[in-house]
Coordinates of C-alpha atoms and ligand atoms in Angstrom, one line a residue:
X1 CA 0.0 0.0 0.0
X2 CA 1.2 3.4 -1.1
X3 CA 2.3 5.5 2.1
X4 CA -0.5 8.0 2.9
X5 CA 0.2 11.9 3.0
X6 CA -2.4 14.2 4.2
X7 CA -2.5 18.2 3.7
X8 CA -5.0 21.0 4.5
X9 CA -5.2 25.0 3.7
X10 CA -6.7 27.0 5.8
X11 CA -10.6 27.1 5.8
X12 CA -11.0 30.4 4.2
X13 CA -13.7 33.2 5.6
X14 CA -16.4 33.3 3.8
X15 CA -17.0 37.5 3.9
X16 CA -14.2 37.9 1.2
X17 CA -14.1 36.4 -2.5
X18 CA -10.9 34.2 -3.3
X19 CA -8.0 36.9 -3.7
X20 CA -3.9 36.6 -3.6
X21 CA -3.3 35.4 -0.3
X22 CA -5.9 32.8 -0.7
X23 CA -4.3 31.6 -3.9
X24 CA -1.1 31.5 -2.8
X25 CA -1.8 28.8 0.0
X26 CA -4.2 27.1 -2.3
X27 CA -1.5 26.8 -5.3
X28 CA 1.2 25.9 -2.8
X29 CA -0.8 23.3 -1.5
X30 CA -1.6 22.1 -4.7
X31 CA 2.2 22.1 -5.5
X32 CA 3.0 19.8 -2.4
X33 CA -0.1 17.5 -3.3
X34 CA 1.0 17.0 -6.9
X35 CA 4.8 16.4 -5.8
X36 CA 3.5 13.8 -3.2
X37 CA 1.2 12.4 -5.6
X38 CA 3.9 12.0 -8.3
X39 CA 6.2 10.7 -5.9
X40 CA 3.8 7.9 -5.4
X41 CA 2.3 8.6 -2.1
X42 CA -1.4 8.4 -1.2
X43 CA -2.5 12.0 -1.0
X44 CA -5.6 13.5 1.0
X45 CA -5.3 17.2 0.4
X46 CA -8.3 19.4 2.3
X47 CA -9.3 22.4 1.4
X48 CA -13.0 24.4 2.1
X49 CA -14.9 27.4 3.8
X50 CA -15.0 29.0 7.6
X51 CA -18.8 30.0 7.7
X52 CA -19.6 30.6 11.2
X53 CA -19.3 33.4 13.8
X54 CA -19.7 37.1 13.9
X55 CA -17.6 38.6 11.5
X56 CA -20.0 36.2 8.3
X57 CA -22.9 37.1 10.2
X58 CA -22.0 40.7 10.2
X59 CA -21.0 40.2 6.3
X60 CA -24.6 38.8 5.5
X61 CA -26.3 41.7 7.6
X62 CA -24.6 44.6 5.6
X63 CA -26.2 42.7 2.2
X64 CA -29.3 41.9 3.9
X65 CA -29.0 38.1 3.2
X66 CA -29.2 35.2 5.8
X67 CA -26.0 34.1 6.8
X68 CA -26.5 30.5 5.4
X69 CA -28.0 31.6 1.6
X70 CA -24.5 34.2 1.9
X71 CA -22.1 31.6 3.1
X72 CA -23.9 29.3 0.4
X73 CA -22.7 31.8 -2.6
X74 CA -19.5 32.4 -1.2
X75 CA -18.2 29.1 -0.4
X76 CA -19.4 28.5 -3.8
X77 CA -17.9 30.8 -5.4
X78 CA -14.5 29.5 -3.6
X79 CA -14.8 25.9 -4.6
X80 CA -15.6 27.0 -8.7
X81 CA -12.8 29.2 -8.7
X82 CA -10.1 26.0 -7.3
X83 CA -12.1 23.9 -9.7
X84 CA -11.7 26.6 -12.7
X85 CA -8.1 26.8 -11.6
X86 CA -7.5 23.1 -11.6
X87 CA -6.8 23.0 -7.8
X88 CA -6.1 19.2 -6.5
X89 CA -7.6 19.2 -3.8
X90 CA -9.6 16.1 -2.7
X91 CA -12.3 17.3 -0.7
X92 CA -14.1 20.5 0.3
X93 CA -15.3 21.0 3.4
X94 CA -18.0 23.6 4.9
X95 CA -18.0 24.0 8.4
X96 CA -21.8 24.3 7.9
X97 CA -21.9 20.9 6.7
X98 CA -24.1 18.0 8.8
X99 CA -21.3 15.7 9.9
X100 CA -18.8 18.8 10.7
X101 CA -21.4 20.2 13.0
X102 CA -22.2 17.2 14.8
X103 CA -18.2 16.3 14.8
X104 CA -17.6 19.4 16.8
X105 CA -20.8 18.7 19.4
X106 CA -19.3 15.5 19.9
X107 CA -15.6 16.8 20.5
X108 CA -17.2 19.9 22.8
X109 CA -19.3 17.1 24.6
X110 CA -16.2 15.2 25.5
X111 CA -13.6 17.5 26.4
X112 CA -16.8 18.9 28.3
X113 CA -17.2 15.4 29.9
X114 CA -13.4 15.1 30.9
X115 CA -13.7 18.7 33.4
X116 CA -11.8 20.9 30.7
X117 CA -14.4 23.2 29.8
X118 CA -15.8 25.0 32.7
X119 CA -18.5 28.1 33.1
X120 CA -17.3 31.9 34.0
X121 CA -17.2 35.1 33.7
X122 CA -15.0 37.0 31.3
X123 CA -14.1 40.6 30.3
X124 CA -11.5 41.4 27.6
X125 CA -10.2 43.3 24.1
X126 CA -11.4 41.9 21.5
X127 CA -10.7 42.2 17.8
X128 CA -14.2 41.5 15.6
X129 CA -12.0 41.3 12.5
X130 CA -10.2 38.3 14.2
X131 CA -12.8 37.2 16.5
X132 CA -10.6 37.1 19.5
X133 CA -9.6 38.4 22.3
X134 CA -6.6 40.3 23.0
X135 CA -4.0 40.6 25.6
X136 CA -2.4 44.1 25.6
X137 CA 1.0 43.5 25.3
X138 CA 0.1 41.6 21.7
X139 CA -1.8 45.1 20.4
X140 CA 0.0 47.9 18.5
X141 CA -0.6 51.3 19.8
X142 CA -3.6 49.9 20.9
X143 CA -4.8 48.7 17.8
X144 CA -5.2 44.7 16.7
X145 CA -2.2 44.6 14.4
X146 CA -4.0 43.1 11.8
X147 CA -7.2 44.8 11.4
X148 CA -5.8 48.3 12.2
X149 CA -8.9 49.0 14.4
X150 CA -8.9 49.3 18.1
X151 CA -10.4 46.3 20.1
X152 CA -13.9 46.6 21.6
X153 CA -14.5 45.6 25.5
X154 CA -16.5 42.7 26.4
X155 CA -17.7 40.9 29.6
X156 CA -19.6 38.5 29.7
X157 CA -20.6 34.6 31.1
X158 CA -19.1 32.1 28.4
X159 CA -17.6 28.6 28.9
X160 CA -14.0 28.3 29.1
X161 CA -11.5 25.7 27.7
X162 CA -8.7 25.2 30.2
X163 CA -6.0 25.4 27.9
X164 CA -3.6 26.9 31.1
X165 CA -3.6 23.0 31.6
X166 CA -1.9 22.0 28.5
X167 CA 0.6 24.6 28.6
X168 CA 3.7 22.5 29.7
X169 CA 3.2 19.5 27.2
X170 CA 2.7 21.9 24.6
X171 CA 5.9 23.0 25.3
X172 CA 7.6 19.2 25.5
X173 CA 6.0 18.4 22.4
X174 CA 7.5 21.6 20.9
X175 CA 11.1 21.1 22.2
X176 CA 10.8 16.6 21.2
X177 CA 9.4 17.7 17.9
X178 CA 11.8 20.6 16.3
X179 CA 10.5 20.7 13.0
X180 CA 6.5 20.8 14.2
X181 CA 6.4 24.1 13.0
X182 CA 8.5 25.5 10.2
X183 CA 10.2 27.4 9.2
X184 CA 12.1 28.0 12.2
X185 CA 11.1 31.6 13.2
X186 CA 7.9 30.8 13.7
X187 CA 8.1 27.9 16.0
X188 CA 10.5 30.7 17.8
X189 CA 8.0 33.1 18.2
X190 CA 5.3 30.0 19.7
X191 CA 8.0 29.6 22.3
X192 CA 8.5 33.1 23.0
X193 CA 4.7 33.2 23.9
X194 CA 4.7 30.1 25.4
X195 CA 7.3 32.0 27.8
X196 CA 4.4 33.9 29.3
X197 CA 1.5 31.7 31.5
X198 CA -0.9 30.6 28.9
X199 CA -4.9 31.8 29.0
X200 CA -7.8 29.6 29.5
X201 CA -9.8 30.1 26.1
X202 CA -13.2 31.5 25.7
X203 CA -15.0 28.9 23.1
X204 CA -18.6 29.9 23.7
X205 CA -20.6 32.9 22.5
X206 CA -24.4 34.1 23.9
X207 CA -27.2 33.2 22.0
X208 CA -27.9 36.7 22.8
X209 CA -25.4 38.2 21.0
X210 CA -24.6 35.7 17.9
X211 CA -27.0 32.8 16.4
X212 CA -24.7 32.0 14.0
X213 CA -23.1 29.2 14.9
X214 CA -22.8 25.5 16.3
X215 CA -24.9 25.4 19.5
X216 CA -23.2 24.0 22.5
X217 CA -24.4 20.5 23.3
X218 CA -24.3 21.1 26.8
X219 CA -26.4 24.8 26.6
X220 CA -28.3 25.6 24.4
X221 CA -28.0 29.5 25.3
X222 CA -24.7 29.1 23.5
X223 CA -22.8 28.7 20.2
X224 CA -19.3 27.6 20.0
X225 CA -16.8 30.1 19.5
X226 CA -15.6 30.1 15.8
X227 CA -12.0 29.0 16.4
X228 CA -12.8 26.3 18.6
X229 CA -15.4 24.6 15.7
X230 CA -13.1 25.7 12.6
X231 CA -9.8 23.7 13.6
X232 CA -11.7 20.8 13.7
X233 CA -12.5 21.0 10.4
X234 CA -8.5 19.0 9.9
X235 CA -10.0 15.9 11.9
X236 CA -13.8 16.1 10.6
X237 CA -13.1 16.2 6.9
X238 CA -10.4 14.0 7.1
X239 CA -12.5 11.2 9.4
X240 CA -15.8 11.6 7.3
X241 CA -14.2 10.8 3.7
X242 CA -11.4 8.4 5.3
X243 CA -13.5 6.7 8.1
X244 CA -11.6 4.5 9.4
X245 CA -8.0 5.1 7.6
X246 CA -7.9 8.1 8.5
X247 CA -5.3 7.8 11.4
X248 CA -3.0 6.5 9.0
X249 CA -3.6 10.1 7.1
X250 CA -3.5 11.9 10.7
X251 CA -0.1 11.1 11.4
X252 CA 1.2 12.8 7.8
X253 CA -0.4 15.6 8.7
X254 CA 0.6 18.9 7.2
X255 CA -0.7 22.3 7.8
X256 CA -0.4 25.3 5.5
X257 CA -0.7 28.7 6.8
X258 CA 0.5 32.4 6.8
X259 CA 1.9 33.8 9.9
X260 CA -1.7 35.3 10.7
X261 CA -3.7 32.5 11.7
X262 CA -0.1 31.0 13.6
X263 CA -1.6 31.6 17.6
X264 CA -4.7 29.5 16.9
X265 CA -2.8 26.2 15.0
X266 CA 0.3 26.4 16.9
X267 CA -1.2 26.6 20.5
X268 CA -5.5 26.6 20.4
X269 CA -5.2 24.0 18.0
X270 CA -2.8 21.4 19.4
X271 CA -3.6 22.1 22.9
X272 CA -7.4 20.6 21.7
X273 CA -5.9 18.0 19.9
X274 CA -5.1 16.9 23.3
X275 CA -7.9 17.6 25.4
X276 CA -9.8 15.5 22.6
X277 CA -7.0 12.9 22.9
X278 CA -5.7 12.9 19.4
X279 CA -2.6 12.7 18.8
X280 CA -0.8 16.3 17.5
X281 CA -0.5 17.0 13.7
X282 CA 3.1 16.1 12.0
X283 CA 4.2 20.1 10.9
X284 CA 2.7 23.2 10.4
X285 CA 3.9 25.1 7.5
X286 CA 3.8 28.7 7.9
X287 CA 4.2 31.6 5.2
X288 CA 4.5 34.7 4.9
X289 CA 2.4 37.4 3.6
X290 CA 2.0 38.9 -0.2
X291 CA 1.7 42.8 0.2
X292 CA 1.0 45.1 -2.2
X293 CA 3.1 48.0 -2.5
X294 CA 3.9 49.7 1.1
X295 CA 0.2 47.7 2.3
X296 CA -0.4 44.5 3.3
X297 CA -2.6 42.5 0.3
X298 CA -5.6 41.5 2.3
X299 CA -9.6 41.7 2.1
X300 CA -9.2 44.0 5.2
X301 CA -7.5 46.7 3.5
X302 CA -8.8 46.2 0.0
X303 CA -5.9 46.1 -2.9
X304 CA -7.2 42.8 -4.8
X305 CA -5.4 40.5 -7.2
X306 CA -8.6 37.9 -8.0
X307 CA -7.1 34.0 -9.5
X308 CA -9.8 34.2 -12.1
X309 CA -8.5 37.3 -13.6
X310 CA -5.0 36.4 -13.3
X311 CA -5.6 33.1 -14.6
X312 CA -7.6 34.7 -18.2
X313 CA -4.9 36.9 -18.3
X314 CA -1.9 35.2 -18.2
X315 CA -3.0 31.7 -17.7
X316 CA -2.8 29.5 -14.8
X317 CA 0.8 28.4 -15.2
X318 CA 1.9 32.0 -15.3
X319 CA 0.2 33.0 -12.2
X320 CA 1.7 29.8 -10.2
X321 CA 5.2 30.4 -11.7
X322 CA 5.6 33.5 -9.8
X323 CA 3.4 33.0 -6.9
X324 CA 5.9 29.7 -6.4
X325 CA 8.8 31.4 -7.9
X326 CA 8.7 35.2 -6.5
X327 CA 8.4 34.3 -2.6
X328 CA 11.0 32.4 -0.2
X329 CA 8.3 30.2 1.8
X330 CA 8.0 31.8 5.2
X331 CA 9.3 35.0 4.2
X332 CA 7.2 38.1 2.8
X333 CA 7.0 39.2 -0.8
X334 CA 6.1 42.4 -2.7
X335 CA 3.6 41.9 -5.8
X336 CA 4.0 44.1 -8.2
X337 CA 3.3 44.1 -12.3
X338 CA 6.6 45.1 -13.0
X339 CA 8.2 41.8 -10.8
X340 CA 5.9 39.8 -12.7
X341 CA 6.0 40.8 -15.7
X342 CA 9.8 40.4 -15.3
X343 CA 9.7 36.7 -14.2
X344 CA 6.8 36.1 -16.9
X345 CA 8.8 37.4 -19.9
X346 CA 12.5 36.1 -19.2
X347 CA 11.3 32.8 -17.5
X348 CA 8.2 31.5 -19.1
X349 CA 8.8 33.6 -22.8
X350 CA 12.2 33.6 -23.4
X351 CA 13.1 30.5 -20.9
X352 CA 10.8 27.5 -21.5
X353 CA 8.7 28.6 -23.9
X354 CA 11.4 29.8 -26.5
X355 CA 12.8 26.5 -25.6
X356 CA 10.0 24.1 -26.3
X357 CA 9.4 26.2 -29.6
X358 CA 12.7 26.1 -31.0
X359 CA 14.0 22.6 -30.3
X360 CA 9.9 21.8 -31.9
X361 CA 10.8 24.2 -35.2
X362 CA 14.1 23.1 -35.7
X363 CA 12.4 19.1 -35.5
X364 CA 9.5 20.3 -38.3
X365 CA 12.1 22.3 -40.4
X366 CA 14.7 19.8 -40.7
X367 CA 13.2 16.4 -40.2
X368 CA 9.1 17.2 -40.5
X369 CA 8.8 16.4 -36.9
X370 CA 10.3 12.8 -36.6
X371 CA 13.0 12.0 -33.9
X372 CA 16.4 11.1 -35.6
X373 CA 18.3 8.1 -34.5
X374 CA 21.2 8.8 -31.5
X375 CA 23.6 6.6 -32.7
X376 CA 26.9 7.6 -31.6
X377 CA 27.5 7.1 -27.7
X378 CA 26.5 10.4 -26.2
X379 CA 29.3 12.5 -25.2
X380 CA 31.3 15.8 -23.4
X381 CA 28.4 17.7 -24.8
X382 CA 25.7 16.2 -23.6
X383 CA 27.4 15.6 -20.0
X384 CA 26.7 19.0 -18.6
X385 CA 23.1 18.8 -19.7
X386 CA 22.3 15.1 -18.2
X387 CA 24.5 15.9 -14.7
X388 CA 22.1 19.7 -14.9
X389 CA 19.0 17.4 -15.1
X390 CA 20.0 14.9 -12.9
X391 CA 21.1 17.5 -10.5
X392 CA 18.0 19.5 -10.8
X393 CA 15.9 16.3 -9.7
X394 CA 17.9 15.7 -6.8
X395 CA 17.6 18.5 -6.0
X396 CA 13.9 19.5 -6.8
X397 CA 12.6 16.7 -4.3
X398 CA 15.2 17.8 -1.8
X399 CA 14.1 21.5 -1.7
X400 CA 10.6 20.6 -2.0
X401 CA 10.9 18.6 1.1
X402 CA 12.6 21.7 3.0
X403 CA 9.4 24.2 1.6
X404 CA 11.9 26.1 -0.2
X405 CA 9.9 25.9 -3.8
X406 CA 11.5 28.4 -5.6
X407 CA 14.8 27.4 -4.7
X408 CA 13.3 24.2 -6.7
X409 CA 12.5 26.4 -9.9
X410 CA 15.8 27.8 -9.8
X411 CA 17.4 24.6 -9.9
X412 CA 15.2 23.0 -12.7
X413 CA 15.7 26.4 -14.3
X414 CA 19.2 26.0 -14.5
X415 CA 18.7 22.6 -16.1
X416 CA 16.4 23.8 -19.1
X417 CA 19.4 27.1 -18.9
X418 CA 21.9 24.0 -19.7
X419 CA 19.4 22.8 -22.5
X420 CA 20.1 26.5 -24.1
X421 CA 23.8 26.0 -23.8
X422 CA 23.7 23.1 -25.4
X423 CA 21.9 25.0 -28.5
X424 CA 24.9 27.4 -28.3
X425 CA 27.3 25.3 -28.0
X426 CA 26.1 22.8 -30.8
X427 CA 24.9 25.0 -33.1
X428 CA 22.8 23.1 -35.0
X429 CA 21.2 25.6 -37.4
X430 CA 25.1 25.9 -38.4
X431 CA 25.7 22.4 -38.8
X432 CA 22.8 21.4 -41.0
X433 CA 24.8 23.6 -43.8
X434 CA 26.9 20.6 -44.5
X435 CA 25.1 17.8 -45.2
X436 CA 27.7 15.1 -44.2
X437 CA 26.5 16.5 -40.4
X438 CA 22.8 16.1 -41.0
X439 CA 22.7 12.9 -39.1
X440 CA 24.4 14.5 -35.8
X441 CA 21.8 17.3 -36.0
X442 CA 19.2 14.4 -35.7
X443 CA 20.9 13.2 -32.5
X444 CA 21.5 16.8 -31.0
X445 CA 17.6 17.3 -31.4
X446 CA 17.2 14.0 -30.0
X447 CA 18.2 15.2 -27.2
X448 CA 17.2 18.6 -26.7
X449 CA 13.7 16.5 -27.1
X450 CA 14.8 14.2 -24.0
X451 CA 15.4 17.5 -22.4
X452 CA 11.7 18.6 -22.9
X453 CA 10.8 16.0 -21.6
X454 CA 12.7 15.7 -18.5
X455 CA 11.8 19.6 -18.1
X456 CA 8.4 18.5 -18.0
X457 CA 8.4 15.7 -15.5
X458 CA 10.1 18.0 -13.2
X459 CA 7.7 21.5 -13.6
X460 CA 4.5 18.9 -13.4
X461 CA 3.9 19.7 -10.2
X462 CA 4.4 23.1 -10.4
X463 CA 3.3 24.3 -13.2
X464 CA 0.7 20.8 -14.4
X465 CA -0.8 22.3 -17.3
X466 CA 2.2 23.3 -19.2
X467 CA 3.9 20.2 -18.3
X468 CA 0.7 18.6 -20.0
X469 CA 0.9 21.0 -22.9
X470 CA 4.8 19.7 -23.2
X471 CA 3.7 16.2 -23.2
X472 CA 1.0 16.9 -26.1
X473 CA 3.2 18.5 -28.0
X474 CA 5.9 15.7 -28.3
X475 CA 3.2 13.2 -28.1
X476 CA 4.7 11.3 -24.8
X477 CA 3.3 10.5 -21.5
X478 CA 5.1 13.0 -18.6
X479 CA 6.3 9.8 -16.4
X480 CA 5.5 10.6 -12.4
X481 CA 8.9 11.4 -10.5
X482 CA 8.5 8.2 -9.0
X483 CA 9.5 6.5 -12.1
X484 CA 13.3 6.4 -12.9
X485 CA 13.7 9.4 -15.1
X486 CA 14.0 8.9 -19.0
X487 CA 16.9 7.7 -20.5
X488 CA 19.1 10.0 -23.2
X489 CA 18.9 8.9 -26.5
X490 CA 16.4 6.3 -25.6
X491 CA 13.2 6.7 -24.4
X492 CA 11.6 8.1 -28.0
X493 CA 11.1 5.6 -30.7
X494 CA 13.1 6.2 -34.4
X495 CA 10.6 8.2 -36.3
X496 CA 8.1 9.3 -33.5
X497 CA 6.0 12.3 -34.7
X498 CA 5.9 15.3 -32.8
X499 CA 3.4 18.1 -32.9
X500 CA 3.8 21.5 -34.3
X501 CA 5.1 24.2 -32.1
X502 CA 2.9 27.0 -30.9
X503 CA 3.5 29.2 -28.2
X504 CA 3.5 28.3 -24.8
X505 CA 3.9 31.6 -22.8
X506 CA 3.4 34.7 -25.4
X507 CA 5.5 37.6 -24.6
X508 CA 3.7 40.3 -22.4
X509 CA 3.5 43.5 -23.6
X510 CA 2.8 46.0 -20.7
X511 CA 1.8 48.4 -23.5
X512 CA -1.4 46.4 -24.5
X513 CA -4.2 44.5 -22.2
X514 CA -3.3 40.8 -22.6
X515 CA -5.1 37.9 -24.4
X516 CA -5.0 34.4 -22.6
X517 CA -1.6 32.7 -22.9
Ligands
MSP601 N1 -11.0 31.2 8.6 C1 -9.7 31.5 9.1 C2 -8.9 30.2 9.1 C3 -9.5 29.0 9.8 S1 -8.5 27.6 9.5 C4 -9.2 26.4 10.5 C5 -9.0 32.5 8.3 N2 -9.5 32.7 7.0 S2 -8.9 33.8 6.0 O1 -9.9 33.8 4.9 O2 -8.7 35.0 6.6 O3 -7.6 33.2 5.4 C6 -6.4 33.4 6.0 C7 -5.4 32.8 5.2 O4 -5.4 33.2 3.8 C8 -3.9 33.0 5.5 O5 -3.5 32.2 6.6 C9 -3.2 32.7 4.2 O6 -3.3 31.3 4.0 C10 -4.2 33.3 3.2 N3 -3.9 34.8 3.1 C11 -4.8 35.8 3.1 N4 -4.1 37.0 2.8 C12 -2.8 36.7 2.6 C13 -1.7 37.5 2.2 N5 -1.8 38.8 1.9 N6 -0.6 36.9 1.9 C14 -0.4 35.5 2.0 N7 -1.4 34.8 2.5 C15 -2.6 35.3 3.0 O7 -8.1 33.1 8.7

């Protein structure tokens, strides 16, 4: 049996329509599920919608829709644009769906059961845009750092999980387990808090004062607090399409995040995790954020990049490249046109695309698209550009491995840079003057073919649709990168047909708007 690998996004709020920062988890998730799946695990990869709690209820109100017929359209709206952007993902989950909501009664009921949620009294800052409270050493002049706005005061009787009681094993499990959350400087600053006594957690909300939510199964005067049913959302989605299996899944668990949402996964949610008596996910993978400019790129401050523009404009593949390529996983990055037009053009144009088309011309001009015989052994030439792909696919799974993906496109990047060289250093177009040499130009293009290929085995996961496009266009399957890699010389029959070339990435021009790539 294939060995199991589970991932999850975050479950994104339904009161903002899928934008940059949304896409860039989803794409890197994507990117992780495709490399696992090609490496020949057996991936679950989660993705879905946060619909409860004040801030979608408040959303709802200012269009004068219910909450549910508004969560409805937006979580929609969510799953067709992953679907329209060929998104992976296995299953989508709702936390307004049946089995979720009587998942997190049954979790609530327990932990109740065991003594750790208790009934008190509570008054605190706290952030609507965040939907939690705040201590006042974590606010910036006052304000949530976030949302920019300052925190409202509220008192009131809730029920209480006693996370204080967890505190020290958190910690254990923190120091026995290194890599739980990576990069490193995150897991630093979980410590660092972890340094200071650790709150009981308010998980209940008044009926009073919010309906929307999952009632309490132990008062009915009460919802759950949005946090406390939204984590479980990782456990739910995963038990409910894996039944039984899914512990298998659980214990290749992977989280993928941005340094926002890093207090509630790194302490709320693995301090419940134990209350409920599951065992703690396997890492949490935490990014950093896309801004815009001088702002931060988020629904809160407006400044919108949407996937399904991006995608019509420049295509899917585009997009991903720089998402993947642009930003050092856990670091922040700037978007702007003029990076990504950069990357686009010398990259995508000039890099793999002017690649793909020439070796394919060259083919149709000189042998009407048939692969030429290789049938001296290959040599010096050709060394540099089997060790550049060799190299690049050690070195692609390794980096992928470590999060760092664009250190992975660099490296594959160098490999089709070596397939250029080759061109250069070759010069075929030179060679077919002389006739005596029109066999050798056959092999070199023999080649250069195997390096198409081997340049589309390795982008598959990044970029799956161009890799596709490369594998229709020489007419070959794009073997997984659990396969031993193709051989030189060898893997196309004498005579194989290829297609016609046509562009894969067309040049943008910033001076005109931009048909579809
Ligand atoms: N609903 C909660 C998560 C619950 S998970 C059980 C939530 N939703 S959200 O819609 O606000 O999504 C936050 C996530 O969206 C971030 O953690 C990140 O994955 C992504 N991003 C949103 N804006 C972003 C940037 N500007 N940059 C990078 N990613 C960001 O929080």
């Amino acid at each position: 049996m294939k060995d199991p690998f589970y991932l999850t996004t975050p479950l994104y709020y339904v009161n903002a329509e899928p934008h940059l920062g949304h896409s860039y988890t989803t794409v890197l998730a994507d990117t992780v599920a495709r490399f696992h799946r090609s490496m020949g695990r057996d991936v679950f990869f989660l993705t879905g919608t946060d619909e409860h709690g004040d801030k979608i209820a408040a959303a709802a109100a200012a269009r004068g829709s219910e909450p549910r017929a508004y969560a409805d359209r937006v979580s929609g709206l969510f799953r067709s644009t992953w679907d329209t952007c060929g998104i992976s993902y296995d299953h989508f989950i709702r936390t307004t769906d049946d089995y979720h909501v009587r998942f997190v009664r049954d979790v609530m009921q327990k932990v109740y059961d065991t003594g750790d949620i208790y009934f008190g009294e509570y008054g605190g800052k706290y952030c609507l845009g965040c939907e939690r409270f705040y201590a006042d050493r974590e606010l910036l002049n006052g304000k949530c750092p976030d949302h920019e706005t300052e925190p409202v005061w509220i008192a009131e009787e809730n029920y209480f999980f006693r996370m204080s009681r967890y505190q020290e094993r958190l910690v254990r499990h923190l120091e026995e387990h290194p890599d739980l959350i990576r990069p490193e400087g995150y897991r630093n600053e979980v410590l660092s808090l972890l340094r200071e006594p650790l709150e009981d957690l308010c998980i209940s909300r008044p009926k009073s004062r919010l309906l929307w939510g999952i009632e309490l199964p132990f008062d009915d005067r009460f919802v759950t607090y949005v946090w406390f049913d939204a984590l479980l959302n990782y456990v739910s989605g995963l038990e409910h399409v894996k039944g039984d299996r899914a512990p298998a899944y659980w214990e290749h668990a992977n989280h993928f995040i941005a340094k926002d949402i890093l207090k509630p996964h790194a302490i709320f949610w693995p301090t419940m995790l134990m209350a409920a008596d599951y065992p703690v996910y396997a890492h949490l993978n935490v990014h950093g954020y896309w801004n815009m400019g001088e702002s931060k790129m988020s629904k809160s401050l407006g400044n919108v990049i949407r996937p399904l523009a991006m995608r019509e404009r420049f295509g899917m593949d585009g997009f991903r490249y720089f998402l993947l390529r642009e930003m050092a996983f856990g670091q922040d990055a700037a978007f702007t046109e003029d990076a990504f037009v950069t990357r686009f053009n010398a990259d995508l144009s000039n890099g793999l695309g002017n690649l793909v088309s020439r070796v394919l011309s060259m083919q149709h001009r000189y042998f009407e698209g048939r692969i030429q015989p290789v049938s001296t052994p290959l040599g010096a030439l050709e060394q540099p550009l089997r060790d550049a792909f060799f190299a690049a696919e050690e070195s692609m799974k390794a980096q992928v491995e470590r999060l760092a993906f664009h250190v992975a496109l660099e490296e594959i990047w160098a490999a089709i840079g070596a397939c250029d060289k080759y061109i250069v250093e070759t010069a075929p177009f030179k060679m077919w003057k002389q006739e005596e040499l029109h066999g050798r130009v056959g092999e070199i293009l023999h080649v250069l073919t195997d390096g198409l290929r081997h340049a589309a085995r390795l982008i598959a996961p990044f970029l799956p649709e161009t890799a596709a496009r490369i594998g229709a266009l020489l007419r070959c399957d794009i073997a997984p990168l659990s396969t031993p890699a193709p051989e030189w010389g060898r893997t196309f029959d004498v005579g194989h047909q290829l297609a016609a070339p046509e562009p894969l990435f067309p040049r943008i021009d910033v001076e005109k708007p931009q048909g579809k790539a």
